[in-house]
Coordinates of C-alpha atoms and ligand atoms in Angstrom, one line a residue:
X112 CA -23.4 -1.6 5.0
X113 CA -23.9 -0.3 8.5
X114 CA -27.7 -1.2 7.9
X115 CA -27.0 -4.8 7.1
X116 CA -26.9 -7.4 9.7
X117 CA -24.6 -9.8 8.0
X118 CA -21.8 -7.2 7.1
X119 CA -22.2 -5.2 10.7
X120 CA -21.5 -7.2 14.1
X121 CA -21.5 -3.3 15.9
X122 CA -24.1 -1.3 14.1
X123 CA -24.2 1.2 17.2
X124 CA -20.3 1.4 17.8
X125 CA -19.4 1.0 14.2
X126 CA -22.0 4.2 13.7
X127 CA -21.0 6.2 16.2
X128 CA -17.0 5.7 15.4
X129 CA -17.3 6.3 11.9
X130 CA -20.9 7.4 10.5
X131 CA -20.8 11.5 10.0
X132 CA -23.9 13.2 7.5
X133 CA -21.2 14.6 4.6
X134 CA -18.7 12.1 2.9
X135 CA -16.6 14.6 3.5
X136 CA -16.3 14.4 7.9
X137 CA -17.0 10.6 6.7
X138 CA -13.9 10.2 4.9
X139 CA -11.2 12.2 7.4
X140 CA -12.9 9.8 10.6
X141 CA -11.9 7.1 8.6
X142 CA -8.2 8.3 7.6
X143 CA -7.0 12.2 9.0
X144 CA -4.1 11.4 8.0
X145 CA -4.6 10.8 4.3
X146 CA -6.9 13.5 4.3
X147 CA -6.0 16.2 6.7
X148 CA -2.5 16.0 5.8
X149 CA -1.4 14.1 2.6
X150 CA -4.6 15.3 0.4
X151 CA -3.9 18.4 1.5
X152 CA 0.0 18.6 1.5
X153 CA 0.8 16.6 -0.8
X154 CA -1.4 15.0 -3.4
X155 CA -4.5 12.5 -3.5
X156 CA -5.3 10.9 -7.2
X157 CA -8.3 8.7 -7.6
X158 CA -11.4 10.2 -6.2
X159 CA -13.7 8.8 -8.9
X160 CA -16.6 11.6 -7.6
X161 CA -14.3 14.0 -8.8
X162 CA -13.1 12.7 -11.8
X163 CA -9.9 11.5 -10.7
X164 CA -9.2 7.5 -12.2
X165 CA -6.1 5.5 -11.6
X166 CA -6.8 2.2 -13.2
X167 CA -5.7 -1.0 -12.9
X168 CA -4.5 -2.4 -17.0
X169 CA -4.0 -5.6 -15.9
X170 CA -7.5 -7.6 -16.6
X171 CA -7.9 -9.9 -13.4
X172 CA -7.8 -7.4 -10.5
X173 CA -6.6 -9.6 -7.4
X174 CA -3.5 -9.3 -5.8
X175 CA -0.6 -10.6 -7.5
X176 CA -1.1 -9.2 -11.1
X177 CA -1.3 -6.1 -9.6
X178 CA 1.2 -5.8 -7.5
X179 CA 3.3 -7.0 -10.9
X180 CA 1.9 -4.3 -12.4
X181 CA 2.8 -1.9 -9.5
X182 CA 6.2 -3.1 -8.9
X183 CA 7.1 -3.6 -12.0
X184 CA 5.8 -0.6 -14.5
X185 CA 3.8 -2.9 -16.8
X186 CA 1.0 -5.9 -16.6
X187 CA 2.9 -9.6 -16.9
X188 CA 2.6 -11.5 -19.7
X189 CA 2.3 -14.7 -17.2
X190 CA 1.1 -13.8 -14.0
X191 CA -2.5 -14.2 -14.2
X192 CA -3.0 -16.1 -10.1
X193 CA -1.8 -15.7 -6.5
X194 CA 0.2 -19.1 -7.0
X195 CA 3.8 -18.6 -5.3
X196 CA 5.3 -18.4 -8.5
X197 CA 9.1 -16.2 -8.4
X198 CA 8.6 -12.7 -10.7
X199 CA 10.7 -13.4 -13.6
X200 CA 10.9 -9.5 -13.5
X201 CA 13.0 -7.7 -11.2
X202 CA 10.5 -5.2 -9.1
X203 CA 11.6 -1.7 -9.4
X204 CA 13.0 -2.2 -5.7
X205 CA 15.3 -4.8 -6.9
X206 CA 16.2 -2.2 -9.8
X207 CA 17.0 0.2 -7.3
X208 CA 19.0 -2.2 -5.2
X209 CA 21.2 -3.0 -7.6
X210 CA 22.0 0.8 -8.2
X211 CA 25.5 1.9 -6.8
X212 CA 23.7 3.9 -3.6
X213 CA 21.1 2.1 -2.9
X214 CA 23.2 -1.2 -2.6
X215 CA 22.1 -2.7 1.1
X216 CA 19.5 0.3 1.4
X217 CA 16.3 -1.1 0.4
X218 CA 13.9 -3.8 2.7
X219 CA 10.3 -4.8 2.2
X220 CA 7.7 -5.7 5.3
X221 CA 5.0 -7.8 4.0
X222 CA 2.1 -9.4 5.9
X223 CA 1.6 -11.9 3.0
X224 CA 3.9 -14.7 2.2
X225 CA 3.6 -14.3 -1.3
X226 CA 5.5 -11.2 -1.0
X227 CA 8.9 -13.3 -1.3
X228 CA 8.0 -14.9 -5.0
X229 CA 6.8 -11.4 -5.9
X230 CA 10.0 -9.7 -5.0
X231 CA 11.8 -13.0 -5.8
X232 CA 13.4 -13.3 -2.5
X233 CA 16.2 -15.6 -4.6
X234 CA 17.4 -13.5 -6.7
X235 CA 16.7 -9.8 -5.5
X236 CA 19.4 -9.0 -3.0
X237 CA 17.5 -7.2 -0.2
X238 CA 15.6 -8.5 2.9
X239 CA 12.2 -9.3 2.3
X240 CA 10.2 -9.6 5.9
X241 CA 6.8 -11.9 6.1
X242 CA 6.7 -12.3 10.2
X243 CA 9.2 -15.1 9.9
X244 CA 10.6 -16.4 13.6
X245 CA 14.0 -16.2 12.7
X246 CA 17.4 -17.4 14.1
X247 CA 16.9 -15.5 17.2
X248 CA 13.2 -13.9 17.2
X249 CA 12.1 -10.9 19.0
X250 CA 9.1 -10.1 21.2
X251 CA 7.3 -9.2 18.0
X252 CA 8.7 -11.9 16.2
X253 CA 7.5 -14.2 18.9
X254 CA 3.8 -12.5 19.1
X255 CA 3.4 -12.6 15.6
X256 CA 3.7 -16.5 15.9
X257 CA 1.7 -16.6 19.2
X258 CA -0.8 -14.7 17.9
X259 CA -1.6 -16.0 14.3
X260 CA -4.3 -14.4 11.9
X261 CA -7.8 -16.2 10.9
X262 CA -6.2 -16.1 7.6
X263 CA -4.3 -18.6 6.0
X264 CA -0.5 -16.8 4.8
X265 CA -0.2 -13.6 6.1
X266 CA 0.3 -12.5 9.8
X267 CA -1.3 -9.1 11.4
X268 CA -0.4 -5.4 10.2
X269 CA 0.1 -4.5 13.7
X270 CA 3.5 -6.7 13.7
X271 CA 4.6 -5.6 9.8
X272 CA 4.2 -2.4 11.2
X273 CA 6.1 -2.4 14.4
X274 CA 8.9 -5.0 13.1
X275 CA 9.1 -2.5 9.9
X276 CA 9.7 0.9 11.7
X277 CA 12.2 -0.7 14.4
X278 CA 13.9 -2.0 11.3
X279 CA 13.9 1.6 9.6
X280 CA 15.0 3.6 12.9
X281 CA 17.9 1.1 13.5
X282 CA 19.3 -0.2 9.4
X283 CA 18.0 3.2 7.9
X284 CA 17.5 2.3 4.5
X285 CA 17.1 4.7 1.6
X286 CA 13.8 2.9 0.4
X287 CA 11.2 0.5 2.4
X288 CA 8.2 -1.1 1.3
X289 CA 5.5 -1.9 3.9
X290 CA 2.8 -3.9 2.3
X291 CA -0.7 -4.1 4.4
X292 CA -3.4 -6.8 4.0
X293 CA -5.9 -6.6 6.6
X294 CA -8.3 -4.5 4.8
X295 CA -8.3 -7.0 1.7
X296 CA -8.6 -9.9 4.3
X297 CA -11.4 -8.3 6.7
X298 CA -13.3 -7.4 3.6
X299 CA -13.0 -10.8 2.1
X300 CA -14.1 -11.8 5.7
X301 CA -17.5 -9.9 5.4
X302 CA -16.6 -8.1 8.7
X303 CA -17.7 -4.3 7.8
X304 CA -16.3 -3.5 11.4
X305 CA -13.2 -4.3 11.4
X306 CA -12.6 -3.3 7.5
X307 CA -13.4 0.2 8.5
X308 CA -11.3 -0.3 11.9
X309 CA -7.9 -1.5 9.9
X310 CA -8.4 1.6 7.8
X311 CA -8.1 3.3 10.6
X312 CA -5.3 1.5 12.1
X313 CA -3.2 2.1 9.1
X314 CA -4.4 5.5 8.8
X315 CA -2.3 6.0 12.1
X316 CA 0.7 4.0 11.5
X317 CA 1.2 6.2 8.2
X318 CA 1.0 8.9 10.4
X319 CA 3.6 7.9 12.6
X320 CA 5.7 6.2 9.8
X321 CA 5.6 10.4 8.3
X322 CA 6.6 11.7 12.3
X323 CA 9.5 9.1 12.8
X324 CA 11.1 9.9 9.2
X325 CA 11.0 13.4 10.0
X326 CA 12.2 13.3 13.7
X327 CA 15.2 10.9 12.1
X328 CA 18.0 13.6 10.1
X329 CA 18.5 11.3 7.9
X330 CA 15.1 11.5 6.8
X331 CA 14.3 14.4 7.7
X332 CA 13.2 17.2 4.7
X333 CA 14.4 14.6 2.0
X334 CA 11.8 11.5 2.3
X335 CA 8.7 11.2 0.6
X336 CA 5.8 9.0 1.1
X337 CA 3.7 7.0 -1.7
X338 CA 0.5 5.0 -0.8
X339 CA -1.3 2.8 -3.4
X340 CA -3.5 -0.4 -3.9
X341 CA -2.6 -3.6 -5.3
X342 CA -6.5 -3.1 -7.1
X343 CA -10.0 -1.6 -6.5
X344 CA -13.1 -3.7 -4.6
X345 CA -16.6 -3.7 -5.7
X346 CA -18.4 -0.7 -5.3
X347 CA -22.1 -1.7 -6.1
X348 CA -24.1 -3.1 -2.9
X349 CA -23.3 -6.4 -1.7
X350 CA -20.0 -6.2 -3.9
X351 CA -17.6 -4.6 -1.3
X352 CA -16.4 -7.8 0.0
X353 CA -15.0 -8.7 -3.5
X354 CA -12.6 -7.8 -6.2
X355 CA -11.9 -9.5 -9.5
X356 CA -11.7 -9.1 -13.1
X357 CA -15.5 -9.4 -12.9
X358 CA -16.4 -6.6 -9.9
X359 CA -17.6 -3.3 -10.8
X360 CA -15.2 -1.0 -9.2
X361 CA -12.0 -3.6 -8.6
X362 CA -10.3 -1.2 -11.4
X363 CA -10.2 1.6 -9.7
X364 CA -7.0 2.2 -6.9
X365 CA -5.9 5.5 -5.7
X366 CA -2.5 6.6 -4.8
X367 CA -1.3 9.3 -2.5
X368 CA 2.4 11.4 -2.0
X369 CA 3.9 13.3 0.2
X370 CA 7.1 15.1 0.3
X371 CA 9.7 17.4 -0.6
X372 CA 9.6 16.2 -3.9
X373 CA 5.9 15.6 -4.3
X374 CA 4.1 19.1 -5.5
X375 CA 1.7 20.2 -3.5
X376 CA -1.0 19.9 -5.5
X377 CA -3.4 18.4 -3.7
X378 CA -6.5 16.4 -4.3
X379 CA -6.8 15.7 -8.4
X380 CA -10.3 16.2 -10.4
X381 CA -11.1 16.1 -13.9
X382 CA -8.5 15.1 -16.2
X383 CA -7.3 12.0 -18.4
X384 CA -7.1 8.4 -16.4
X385 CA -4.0 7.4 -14.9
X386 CA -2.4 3.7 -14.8
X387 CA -1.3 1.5 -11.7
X388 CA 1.5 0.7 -14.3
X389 CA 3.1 4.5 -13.6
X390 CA 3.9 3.8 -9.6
X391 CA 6.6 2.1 -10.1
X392 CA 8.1 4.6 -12.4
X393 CA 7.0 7.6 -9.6
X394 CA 8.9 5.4 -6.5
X395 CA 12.0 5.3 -8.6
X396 CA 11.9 9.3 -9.5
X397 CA 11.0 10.0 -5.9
X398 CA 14.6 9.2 -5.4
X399 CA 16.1 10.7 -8.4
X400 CA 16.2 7.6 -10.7
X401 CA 15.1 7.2 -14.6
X402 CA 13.8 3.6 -14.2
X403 CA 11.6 4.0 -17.2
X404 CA 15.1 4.6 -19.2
X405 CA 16.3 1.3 -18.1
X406 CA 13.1 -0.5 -18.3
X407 CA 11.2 0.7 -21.7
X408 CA 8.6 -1.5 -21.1
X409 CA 7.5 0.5 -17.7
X410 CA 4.9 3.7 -18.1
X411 CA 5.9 6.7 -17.6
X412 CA 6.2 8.3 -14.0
X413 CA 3.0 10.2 -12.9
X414 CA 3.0 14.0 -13.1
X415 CA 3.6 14.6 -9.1
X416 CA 6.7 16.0 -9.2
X417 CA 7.7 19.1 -7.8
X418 CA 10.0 21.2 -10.5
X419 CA 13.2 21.0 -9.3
X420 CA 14.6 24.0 -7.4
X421 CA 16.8 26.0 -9.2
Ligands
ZN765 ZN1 -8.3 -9.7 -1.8

């Protein structure tokens, strides 16, 4: 891509920030975080090289069906479009919410506005966040109107970001959701730069999303940390701007864990596929819950788990 004049606007810069002769100094200047600390504390599943496969089940690969799939434990029967149509499913946050001690502990920061049909902002009982001004808006609040996106329906990560951790330093909830988009939207874009540029940017933000949480006691030592992808993106030439049922590659997502929960296992290779369905049954044991006991339909958590101590 760095080759092609009508993906690259900054060959030279773009090259010099990110370019590096083994994918593996390629890979930690694009994220150090995911792979200097998570893939090597925690764990990292998905590196197709290595024969790591998390798949996408559902069959159309865009945004809401997976994120159904990943908040929910299992493909919808009816969600087959991004149409702002309420979940008739309750997400495994709203699961959680309604547990005894998670009640008024959970909040989701979501650049898109389809975040509050997906939750189902009606029915689910915790805040749901999509850069709205507000009765009495902030400075970020305020920015994030003055300072819209190209795209139509979702705002900047820079302002989920900072609105999400000021929330989480001052309401301190048990679970948070941030939900990114700028790397889906700069790739639909065509703009190579800045796709591999909002990597990076969220690359640091997890970073300092992992520092606050454990310079905060109540965090501290007892929070863990799960990355994933609503689906894959081409990965044949020409195809990385895309992603649908149709795109080579849109099937694969990866996830990554850290914590004092999560084993330290590393970076997976060689061993049967894994399902986008099993995230939401992983978030839910991360904080000691059996969702796939109250939801049979959900798959089964993913194998991260640290044994507990005895
Ligand atoms: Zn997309």
């Amino acid at each position: 891509m760095l080759e092609s004049k009508a993906d690259t606007r900054q060959p030279q810069a773009t090259r010099k920030a990110f370019w590096r002769d083994s994918v593996e100094d390629r890979r930690r200047a694009l994220m150090p975080f995911l792979w200097g600390t998570i893939a090597r504390e925690g764990q990292l599943l998905g590196n197709v090289d290595v024969g790591s496969q998390v798949l996408v089940t559902n069959p159309y690969k865009i945004s809401y069906p997976g994120y159904h799939e990943l908040l929910n434990g299992f493909p919808s029967d009816t969600i087959d479009s991004n149409k702002r149509v309420a979940n008739p499913n309750p997400t495994v946050l709203e699961w959680l919410h309604r547990r005894p001690t998670f009640q008024d502990s959970v909040a989701a920061y979501c650049s898109w506005d389809v975040f509050p049909f997906i939750l189902n902002r009606e029915r689910c009982g915790f805040p749901i966040d999509v850069g709205e001004m507000g009765e009495s808006p902030t400075l970020i609040r305020r920015l994030t109107a003055d300072l819209p996106s190209p795209w139509q329906g979702s705002v900047y990560d820079a302002f989920v970001f900072h609105a999400g951790i000021e929330y989480l330093r001052e309401k301190k909830p048990r679970v948070m959701y941030f939900a990114f988009g700028d790397t889906d939207e700069w790739s639909h874009s065509g703009d190579y730069d800045n796709y591999l540029e909002s990597l990076r940017r969220t690359d640091a933000w997890l970073k300092r999303l992992w520092e606050t949480v454990q310079s905060m006691p109540e965090y501290r030592g007892k929070t863990s940390l799960l990355v994933t992808s609503d689906h894959g993106r081409g990965d044949q030439p020409g195809e990385w701007r895309n992603h649908n049922s149709k795109t080579h590659g849109a099937s694969y997502i990866w996830v990554a864990a850290i914590g004092p929960r999560v084993a330290g296992h590393g970076e997976w290779s060689e061993h049967e596929p894994f399902m986008q369905a099993q995230v939401a049954a992983t978030v839910a044991a991360l904080v000691g819950e059996d969702y796939k006991a109250a939801v049979p339909r959900a798959a089964a958590p993913l194998p991260i788990l640290a044994e507990p101590s005895q």
